[in-house]
Short mmCIF file of C-alpha atoms in Angstrom, two decimals:
data_model
loop_
_atom_site.label_atom_id
_atom_site.label_comp_id
_atom_site.label_asym_id
_atom_site.label_seq_id
_atom_site.Cartn_x
_atom_site.Cartn_y
_atom_site.Cartn_z
CA MET T 1 79.56 69.63 104.59
CA THR T 2 83.84 69.83 103.76
CA GLU T 3 85.07 73.34 104.43
CA THR T 4 87.51 74.61 101.65
CA ILE T 5 90.13 76.77 102.06
CA LYS T 6 90.30 78.58 98.50
CA LEU T 7 93.86 80.94 97.34
CA ILE T 8 92.94 84.13 95.72
CA SER T 9 96.34 85.24 93.48
CA PRO T 10 96.77 88.92 94.07
CA VAL T 11 97.84 88.96 90.01
CA ASP T 12 94.21 88.64 88.72
CA GLY T 13 91.61 87.82 91.80
CA SER T 14 91.00 84.84 90.24
CA VAL T 15 91.08 81.42 92.70
CA TYR T 16 94.58 79.85 92.22
CA ALA T 17 94.23 76.89 93.98
CA GLU T 18 91.56 75.49 96.51
CA ARG T 19 91.59 72.75 98.81
CA ALA T 20 89.39 70.81 101.34
CA ALA T 21 90.28 71.34 105.20
CA ALA T 22 91.09 68.68 107.05
CA ASP T 23 88.11 67.43 109.25
CA ALA T 24 88.36 66.38 113.34
CA ALA T 25 89.39 62.63 112.11
CA ALA T 26 91.65 63.91 109.35
CA VAL T 27 93.47 66.08 112.43
CA ASP T 28 93.17 63.24 114.98
CA ARG T 29 94.97 60.77 112.28
CA ALA T 30 97.54 63.01 111.54
CA VAL T 31 97.97 63.21 114.95
CA THR T 32 98.06 59.54 115.37
CA ALA T 33 100.56 59.25 112.68
CA ALA T 34 103.13 61.72 114.69
CA LYS T 35 103.26 60.12 117.71
CA ALA T 36 103.53 57.05 116.62
CA ALA T 37 106.94 57.99 114.72
CA GLN T 38 108.44 60.26 116.68
CA PRO T 39 109.90 58.11 119.22
CA GLY T 40 111.48 56.05 115.72
CA TRP T 41 112.59 59.21 114.89
CA ALA T 42 113.83 60.56 117.94
CA ALA T 43 115.90 56.77 118.39
CA THR T 44 117.63 57.18 114.73
CA PRO T 45 121.19 58.45 114.38
CA LEU T 46 121.47 62.41 114.45
CA GLU T 47 123.46 61.49 110.69
CA THR T 48 120.86 59.96 109.01
CA ARG T 49 118.34 62.52 110.14
CA ILE T 50 120.30 65.22 108.85
CA GLY T 51 120.97 63.15 106.11
CA LEU T 52 117.47 63.20 105.08
CA CYS T 53 116.54 66.59 105.54
CA LEU T 54 119.88 67.43 103.01
CA LYS T 55 118.26 65.32 100.82
CA ALA T 56 114.80 67.38 101.28
CA LEU T 57 116.40 70.64 100.93
CA GLU T 58 118.45 69.06 97.38
CA ALA T 59 114.40 68.23 96.56
CA LEU T 60 112.95 70.73 97.36
CA LEU T 61 115.89 73.25 95.33
CA ALA T 62 115.21 70.89 92.31
CA MET T 63 111.95 72.51 92.28
CA ASN T 64 112.39 76.25 92.04
CA GLU T 65 111.83 76.70 88.33
CA GLU T 66 108.19 75.22 89.08
CA ILE T 67 107.85 77.24 92.43
CA VAL T 68 109.32 80.77 91.36
CA PRO T 69 106.19 81.49 89.10
CA GLU T 70 103.67 79.29 91.87
CA LEU T 71 105.17 81.88 94.81
CA ALA T 72 104.04 84.68 92.08
CA TRP T 73 100.71 83.73 91.80
CA GLN T 74 100.50 82.85 95.20
CA MET T 75 101.76 86.34 96.86
CA GLY T 76 103.04 88.65 94.50
CA ARG T 77 106.48 88.55 94.39
CA PRO T 78 108.02 89.52 91.10
CA VAL T 79 109.97 86.18 89.44
CA ARG T 80 112.44 88.33 88.70
CA PHE T 81 113.66 87.74 91.92
CA GLY T 82 114.01 84.11 92.32
CA GLY T 83 111.94 82.71 95.01
CA GLU T 84 114.00 81.66 98.45
CA LYS T 85 116.17 79.34 97.32
CA GLY T 86 119.49 81.06 98.03
CA GLY T 87 118.03 81.86 101.63
CA VAL T 88 116.49 78.39 102.60
CA GLU T 89 119.77 76.54 101.63
CA GLU T 90 121.67 78.74 103.50
CA ARG T 91 119.91 78.42 106.53
CA ALA T 92 119.25 74.60 106.20
CA ARG T 93 122.95 73.77 105.48
CA TYR T 94 123.65 76.13 108.68
CA MET T 95 121.26 74.38 110.51
CA ALA T 96 122.90 70.96 109.93
CA SER T 97 126.48 71.88 110.31
CA ILE T 98 125.39 73.38 113.54
CA ALA T 99 123.25 70.35 114.99
CA LYS T 100 126.12 67.44 116.11
CA ASP T 101 127.73 70.46 118.35
CA ALA T 102 124.10 71.90 119.00
CA LEU T 103 122.65 68.88 120.44
CA ALA T 104 125.44 67.11 122.10
CA ASN T 105 125.45 66.34 125.90
CA ILE T 106 126.31 68.88 128.36
CA VAL T 107 128.65 67.77 130.40
CA PRO T 108 130.15 69.69 133.98
CA PRO T 109 133.11 69.74 135.94
CA GLU T 110 134.05 65.89 136.53
CA ARG T 111 132.85 65.23 140.36
CA PRO T 112 134.82 62.03 141.71
CA GLY T 113 132.23 58.92 141.71
CA PHE T 114 129.32 60.38 139.60
CA LYS T 115 128.68 60.73 136.08
CA ARG T 116 126.44 63.51 135.08
CA TYR T 117 125.86 65.59 132.08
CA LEU T 118 122.81 67.38 130.50
CA LYS T 119 120.76 65.28 127.54
CA MET T 120 118.87 67.37 124.86
CA GLU T 121 115.91 65.90 123.98
CA PRO T 122 113.20 66.58 121.39
CA LEU T 123 110.35 67.85 122.49
CA GLY T 124 107.88 65.85 120.58
CA LEU T 125 105.49 67.26 118.01
CA VAL T 126 106.51 70.55 116.81
CA MET T 127 103.38 72.29 115.04
CA VAL T 128 104.75 75.13 112.39
CA ILE T 129 101.69 77.33 111.72
CA ALA T 130 103.68 79.54 108.63
CA PRO T 131 103.00 82.84 106.90
CA TRP T 132 102.71 83.30 103.25
CA ASN T 133 105.02 86.61 103.00
CA TYR T 134 108.66 84.10 102.79
CA PRO T 135 106.64 81.30 102.96
CA PHE T 136 109.54 78.67 102.49
CA LEU T 137 112.24 80.89 104.46
CA THR T 138 110.18 81.41 107.42
CA ALA T 139 108.62 77.62 107.81
CA GLY T 140 111.99 76.05 106.87
CA ASN T 141 113.58 78.41 109.88
CA THR T 142 112.04 75.60 112.20
CA ILE T 143 111.25 72.62 109.74
CA PHE T 144 114.67 71.62 109.44
CA PRO T 145 116.26 71.90 112.84
CA ALA T 146 113.13 70.16 114.39
CA LEU T 147 113.47 67.44 112.60
CA MET T 148 117.27 67.17 113.00
CA ALA T 149 116.62 67.53 117.03
CA GLY T 150 114.38 64.47 116.81
CA ASN T 151 111.36 65.82 116.37
CA VAL T 152 108.09 65.27 114.08
CA VAL T 153 106.50 68.13 112.22
CA LEU T 154 102.56 69.22 111.36
CA LEU T 155 103.17 72.02 109.25
CA LYS T 156 99.96 74.33 108.38
CA HIS T 157 100.23 76.51 105.82
CA ALA T 158 98.97 80.16 105.14
CA ALA T 159 96.08 79.87 103.02
CA GLN T 160 97.61 82.39 100.80
CA THR T 161 100.54 79.74 100.31
CA LEU T 162 98.62 76.67 100.23
CA LEU T 163 101.61 75.12 97.44
CA VAL T 164 103.98 75.78 99.82
CA GLY T 165 103.19 73.15 102.43
CA GLU T 166 102.59 70.85 99.44
CA ARG T 167 106.43 71.37 97.80
CA PHE T 168 107.78 70.96 101.30
CA ALA T 169 106.10 67.30 101.90
CA GLU T 170 106.71 66.41 98.51
CA ALA T 171 110.22 66.90 98.89
CA PHE T 172 110.47 64.89 102.45
CA LYS T 173 108.58 62.31 100.87
CA LYS T 174 111.13 62.04 97.87
CA ALA T 175 113.89 61.84 100.50
CA GLY T 176 112.31 59.28 101.43
CA LEU T 177 111.20 60.58 105.17
CA PRO T 178 109.47 57.48 107.53
CA ASP T 179 105.70 58.05 107.46
CA GLY T 180 104.32 60.71 110.12
CA VAL T 181 107.78 62.31 110.73
CA PHE T 182 106.20 65.44 108.21
CA GLN T 183 102.73 66.10 107.67
CA ASN T 184 101.26 69.35 106.00
CA ILE T 185 98.07 70.00 106.85
CA VAL T 186 95.24 72.28 105.98
CA MET T 187 93.12 73.55 108.47
CA THR T 188 90.49 76.19 109.60
CA HIS T 189 91.52 79.04 112.26
CA GLU T 190 89.03 77.18 114.31
CA GLY T 191 90.46 73.52 113.88
CA THR T 192 93.80 74.88 114.54
CA GLU T 193 92.63 76.48 117.83
CA ARG T 194 90.72 73.08 118.92
CA LEU T 195 94.31 71.28 118.28
CA LEU T 196 96.36 73.48 119.87
CA GLY T 197 93.86 73.05 123.04
CA SER T 198 94.03 69.76 123.09
CA GLY T 199 97.63 69.29 124.48
CA LEU T 200 98.87 67.15 122.18
CA VAL T 201 101.33 69.39 120.37
CA ASP T 202 104.62 70.20 122.04
CA HIS T 203 105.81 73.04 120.53
CA VAL T 204 103.80 75.85 118.58
CA ASN T 205 106.27 77.98 115.86
CA PHE T 206 103.84 80.94 114.38
CA THR T 207 104.38 83.62 112.70
CA GLY T 208 102.41 86.44 112.24
CA SER T 209 100.17 88.89 113.46
CA VAL T 210 100.46 90.28 117.30
CA ALA T 211 96.37 89.32 117.17
CA GLY T 212 97.60 86.00 115.41
CA GLY T 213 100.06 85.34 118.18
CA LYS T 214 97.55 85.98 120.99
CA ALA T 215 95.01 83.54 120.19
CA ILE T 216 98.16 80.82 120.05
CA GLU T 217 98.67 81.87 123.62
CA LYS T 218 95.03 81.71 124.20
CA ALA T 219 94.78 78.34 122.50
CA LEU T 220 97.72 76.73 123.95
CA ALA T 221 96.29 78.11 127.80
CA GLY T 222 97.22 75.22 129.93
CA THR T 223 98.54 72.90 127.97
CA PHE T 224 102.07 73.58 129.00
CA ALA T 225 103.44 73.70 125.66
CA THR T 226 106.20 75.93 124.45
CA MET T 227 106.42 78.50 121.65
CA GLY T 228 108.15 80.77 119.63
CA LEU T 229 106.27 83.48 118.13
CA GLU T 230 107.37 85.97 115.88
CA LEU T 231 104.65 89.42 115.15
CA GLY T 232 104.33 92.44 114.62
CA GLY T 233 107.58 95.27 113.60
CA LYS T 234 108.07 98.66 112.59
CA ASP T 235 112.55 98.30 112.06
CA PRO T 236 113.75 101.10 111.87
CA ALA T 237 117.17 102.71 110.49
CA TYR T 238 119.33 105.62 112.17
CA VAL T 239 121.81 107.31 109.46
CA MET T 240 124.43 108.77 111.29
CA ALA T 241 126.54 111.65 109.93
CA ASP T 242 129.82 109.50 108.82
CA ALA T 243 127.03 107.13 107.06
CA ASP T 244 128.20 106.21 103.09
CA LEU T 245 125.15 107.74 101.94
CA ASP T 246 125.27 105.92 98.43
CA TYR T 247 125.71 102.82 100.40
CA ALA T 248 122.72 103.88 102.74
CA VAL T 249 120.26 105.12 100.47
CA ALA T 250 120.54 102.07 97.75
CA ASN T 251 120.45 99.28 100.85
CA LEU T 252 117.61 100.53 103.08
CA VAL T 253 115.47 101.72 99.62
CA ASP T 254 115.83 97.54 99.11
CA GLY T 255 114.97 97.03 102.83
CA ALA T 256 111.72 99.08 102.56
CA PHE T 257 110.44 97.80 99.24
CA PHE T 258 111.87 94.39 98.35
CA ASN T 259 108.70 91.75 98.43
CA SER T 260 106.70 95.15 98.51
CA GLY T 261 107.42 95.92 101.52
CA GLN T 262 106.30 92.84 103.13
CA CYS T 263 109.08 91.70 104.89
CA CYS T 264 109.14 90.85 108.78
CA CYS T 265 112.49 92.81 108.92
CA GLY T 266 111.78 95.36 106.40
CA ILE T 267 112.63 99.07 107.34
CA GLU T 268 109.39 100.97 107.81
CA ARG T 269 111.08 104.12 109.28
CA ILE T 270 114.23 106.09 108.88
CA TYR T 271 115.86 108.35 110.84
CA VAL T 272 118.50 110.76 109.42
CA HIS T 273 120.94 112.94 111.17
CA GLU T 274 120.28 116.46 110.21
CA SER T 275 123.83 117.18 108.34
CA ARG T 276 122.56 114.65 106.19
CA TYR T 277 118.79 114.58 106.05
CA ASP T 278 118.55 116.74 102.63
CA ALA T 279 120.61 114.56 100.48
CA PHE T 280 119.60 111.15 101.69
CA VAL T 281 115.92 111.99 101.01
CA ASP T 282 116.77 113.61 97.29
CA GLY T 283 118.83 110.20 96.77
CA PHE T 284 116.23 107.88 98.26
CA VAL T 285 113.08 109.42 96.72
CA ASP T 286 115.37 109.32 93.14
CA LEU T 287 116.16 105.44 93.67
CA THR T 288 112.72 104.66 94.97
CA LYS T 289 110.99 106.55 91.50
CA GLN T 290 112.63 104.08 89.57
CA TYR T 291 110.85 100.92 90.47
CA LYS T 292 108.52 99.51 88.06
CA LEU T 293 105.08 98.31 89.93
CA GLY T 294 103.38 95.07 87.69
CA ASN T 295 102.36 92.24 86.91
CA PRO T 296 105.26 89.89 88.94
CA LEU T 297 105.25 87.39 86.19
CA ASP T 298 106.74 90.27 84.06
CA ALA T 299 110.40 90.04 84.15
CA GLU T 300 110.97 93.39 84.26
CA THR T 301 108.47 94.67 86.91
CA THR T 302 110.54 95.52 90.27
CA ILE T 303 107.68 95.46 92.66
CA GLY T 304 104.26 93.35 92.35
CA PRO T 305 100.97 93.51 93.92
CA MET T 306 100.48 92.98 98.02
CA ALA T 307 99.32 89.34 98.49
CA GLN T 308 95.72 90.97 99.35
CA THR T 309 93.51 93.88 98.62
CA ARG T 310 93.04 94.65 102.46
CA PHE T 311 96.80 94.76 102.93
CA ALA T 312 97.22 97.89 100.13
CA THR T 313 94.08 99.35 101.87
CA TRP T 314 95.33 99.65 105.15
CA VAL T 315 98.45 101.42 103.29
CA ARG T 316 96.53 103.50 101.60
CA GLU T 317 94.68 104.70 105.03
CA GLN T 318 97.88 105.09 107.03
CA THR T 319 99.42 107.42 104.36
CA GLU T 320 96.00 109.45 103.95
CA GLU T 321 96.02 109.88 107.05
CA ALA T 322 99.83 111.08 107.21
CA LEU T 323 99.38 113.27 104.81
CA ARG T 324 96.23 115.22 106.36
CA LYS T 325 98.89 115.67 109.32
CA GLY T 326 100.72 117.10 107.15
CA ALA T 327 103.34 114.81 105.74
CA LYS T 328 104.71 115.33 102.45
CA ALA T 329 104.33 112.70 100.06
CA HIS T 330 107.56 112.90 97.50
CA ILE T 331 106.50 109.73 95.14
CA ASP T 332 103.59 110.71 92.13
CA THR T 333 101.53 107.38 92.20
CA SER T 334 100.39 108.44 88.58
CA ALA T 335 103.92 107.72 86.99
CA PHE T 336 102.91 104.18 88.24
CA PRO T 337 99.66 102.99 86.29
CA MET T 338 99.40 99.63 88.05
CA ASP T 339 98.47 101.48 91.59
CA LYS T 340 94.55 101.81 91.65
CA ALA T 341 93.13 102.08 94.87
CA GLY T 342 90.81 98.74 95.25
CA THR T 343 93.57 96.39 94.19
CA PRO T 344 96.60 95.32 95.67
CA TYR T 345 98.58 97.22 93.35
CA LEU T 346 100.23 99.88 94.83
CA ALA T 347 103.31 101.94 94.33
CA PRO T 348 106.23 102.69 96.32
CA GLN T 349 105.87 105.60 98.87
CA VAL T 350 107.91 108.09 100.55
CA LEU T 351 106.88 110.37 103.32
CA THR T 352 108.59 113.18 104.99
CA ASN T 353 107.60 116.20 107.65
CA VAL T 354 106.63 112.81 109.51
CA ASN T 355 105.75 112.45 112.79
CA HIS T 356 104.87 109.51 115.73
CA GLN T 357 101.57 111.32 116.15
CA MET T 358 101.13 109.27 112.85
CA SER T 359 100.19 105.98 112.07
CA VAL T 360 102.58 105.34 109.82
CA MET T 361 105.45 105.89 112.45
CA ARG T 362 104.06 103.60 114.97
CA GLU T 363 101.84 100.94 113.71
CA GLU T 364 103.21 98.31 111.14
CA SER T 365 102.77 99.04 108.23
CA PHE T 366 103.47 95.79 106.19
CA GLY T 367 104.19 97.71 103.04
CA PRO T 368 105.63 99.93 100.79
CA VAL T 369 105.70 102.98 102.42
CA VAL T 370 108.20 104.29 104.70
CA GLY T 371 108.63 107.94 106.62
CA ILE T 372 111.88 109.16 107.09
CA MET T 373 112.23 111.92 109.43
CA LYS T 374 115.18 114.34 110.78
CA VAL T 375 117.01 113.55 113.87
CA LYS T 376 119.70 116.17 115.75
CA ASP T 377 121.86 113.76 117.58
CA ASP T 378 122.25 109.71 118.69
CA ALA T 379 119.72 110.73 121.93
CA GLU T 380 117.26 111.71 119.73
CA ALA T 381 117.47 108.67 117.56
CA ILE T 382 117.50 106.46 120.54
CA GLN T 383 114.75 107.85 121.82
CA LEU T 384 112.39 107.99 118.61
CA MET T 385 113.70 104.02 117.30
CA ASN T 386 112.44 102.67 120.81
CA ASP T 387 109.32 104.76 120.64
CA SER T 388 107.65 101.62 119.57
CA PRO T 389 105.46 98.54 120.59
CA TYR T 390 107.60 95.80 118.43
CA GLY T 391 111.46 95.35 118.50
CA LEU T 392 112.70 92.84 115.71
CA THR T 393 115.32 94.60 114.07
CA ALA T 394 117.13 97.66 113.45
CA SER T 395 119.73 99.42 111.80
CA ILE T 396 123.02 101.65 111.66
CA TRP T 397 124.25 103.63 109.34
CA THR T 398 127.39 104.65 110.46
CA GLU T 399 131.82 103.57 109.24
CA ASP T 400 132.07 104.19 113.83
CA LEU T 401 131.98 100.09 114.70
CA ASP T 402 131.87 101.63 118.40
CA ALA T 403 129.58 103.74 117.86
CA ALA T 404 126.66 101.04 116.49
CA GLU T 405 127.32 98.56 119.64
CA ARG T 406 126.91 101.70 121.90
CA ILE T 407 123.69 102.74 120.56
CA GLY T 408 122.56 98.75 119.33
CA GLY T 409 123.08 98.60 122.81
CA GLU T 410 120.65 100.99 123.93
CA ILE T 411 117.89 99.88 121.06
CA ASP T 412 115.00 97.31 122.72
CA THR T 413 115.45 94.80 119.92
CA GLY T 414 115.92 91.29 119.10
CA THR T 415 119.17 92.20 116.39
CA VAL T 416 121.04 95.30 116.12
CA PHE T 417 122.85 95.78 111.97
CA MET T 418 125.66 98.06 111.19
CA ASN T 419 125.50 98.86 107.47
CA ARG T 420 123.19 96.08 106.38
CA CYS T 421 119.52 96.00 106.82
CA ASP T 422 116.38 93.01 106.09
CA TYR T 423 119.06 89.91 106.17
CA VAL T 424 118.43 86.99 109.00
CA ASP T 425 122.33 85.42 109.52
CA PRO T 426 121.18 81.56 110.15
CA GLY T 427 124.92 81.80 112.57
CA LEU T 428 122.57 84.50 114.90
CA VAL T 429 119.21 83.84 116.51
CA TRP T 430 116.57 84.87 115.17
CA THR T 431 113.92 86.96 118.22
CA GLY T 432 112.01 89.90 118.94
CA VAL T 433 111.21 91.99 121.79
CA LYS T 434 107.74 93.56 123.30
CA ASP T 435 104.99 92.68 120.67
CA THR T 436 107.06 91.66 118.59
CA GLY T 437 107.17 88.10 120.77
CA LYS T 438 109.31 85.44 122.62
CA GLY T 439 111.31 82.85 121.70
CA ALA T 440 113.82 82.37 119.26
CA ALA T 441 114.91 80.39 115.94
CA LEU T 442 118.32 79.64 114.47
CA SER T 443 121.58 79.28 115.55
CA GLN T 444 122.59 76.63 118.81
CA VAL T 445 119.65 78.94 120.24
CA GLY T 446 117.19 77.72 118.07
CA PHE T 447 117.66 74.08 118.99
CA ALA T 448 117.64 74.66 121.95
CA ASN T 449 114.60 76.36 121.74
CA LEU T 450 113.13 73.06 120.22
CA THR T 451 114.70 70.70 122.53
CA ARG T 452 114.30 70.01 126.15
CA PRO T 453 117.51 69.15 128.87
CA LYS T 454 117.36 65.98 131.02
CA SER T 455 119.68 65.63 133.75
CA PHE T 456 121.44 62.13 134.00
CA HIS T 457 122.95 62.14 138.15
CA LEU T 458 124.55 59.16 138.28
CA ARG T 459 126.35 57.45 140.87
CA LYS T 460 128.62 54.91 140.63
CA GLU T 461 130.29 54.51 144.03
CA HIS T 462 127.74 54.08 146.77
#
């Protein structure tokens, strides 16, 4: 019997889409087609590869009016935010703009009688296992540069965002990409693990949970495939004594609650210098109260349901544990009528009197709750920011650039922000440390991770 993958909408609990999972024969056909297409694609001039990717980007952007409500139905993001069009375009165009230089031969100092250089060659078959929270952005981070570099791509999208994979496939088909170069494939976890263990995949990019990353590593064991893993996060912010308080409040509230807090680099814990603590908390709470929880298809909604009820249940459990241990909740959830236990609709919550013995300050929440702690100085802030198994981003709010660089140098994280958060700059590498994962995306480093160096050492005289 053919197994199916069901997409349950967080909007109303209905089955929004259902697709048959590829069986072993279908997976074999997809891999065979990809392997057959890769040499010809790699031999295609770089300018042509880039041009076709940009045509696909244009096709994708042209679908945005249809994509926005699809996203609301699939994972709950309010339509008022317009989808992911701007971010996808910024990242894809930037990677296209640097591809020629990033993929150029590396030539060492001249040595008489020899021609020597390193050529950046594609890895071969790249598999992208994409998440649901930013389904176009996260997938595009690897898909576009992988194809530009001469790889072929198999996309397995999250069950929660099944239709996103189909949108990518439609866009690349409209662009005229050769058959087999990009394929969207619906797979079960078991089928994915079998493919990864086959040795036929050359590189895997996975964004998801720590447990999922460990499963990917286990499945790949012995295949020597390379991988990029972006896993959990518990991103901190430090508001210093000289911070522009209104600016910090506005941006950190957005950084904590945008997308219902379901952001890889969303703000999950905030440390505030004791001299600004009370004013910061007051401003933060006042702004949080202005959110409107509701149906994401309603243009007035500013925070929609979480993608699944179990995700909301976890955040509720974290919050309840913190309250039992003495935390103070500042948001009266009765002011958010849609907030109901047993549903994915969850009001934003601000907690104080928190500490690092509470799950909400140590374990990933990935939802609309944030804890705020008072600190006496930089040293205490640094110690607390580093007291986490994760390290994706950290943000510092100050008018002192030197201080931000000094403090940032002491934080174990992949990215240090000053006076901003929850943003991915394609000109900078996207990476994490500790349990957040390994590998890198975007920037010239992203191209390096999707290619392998091949040395040419040619002796002209003998």
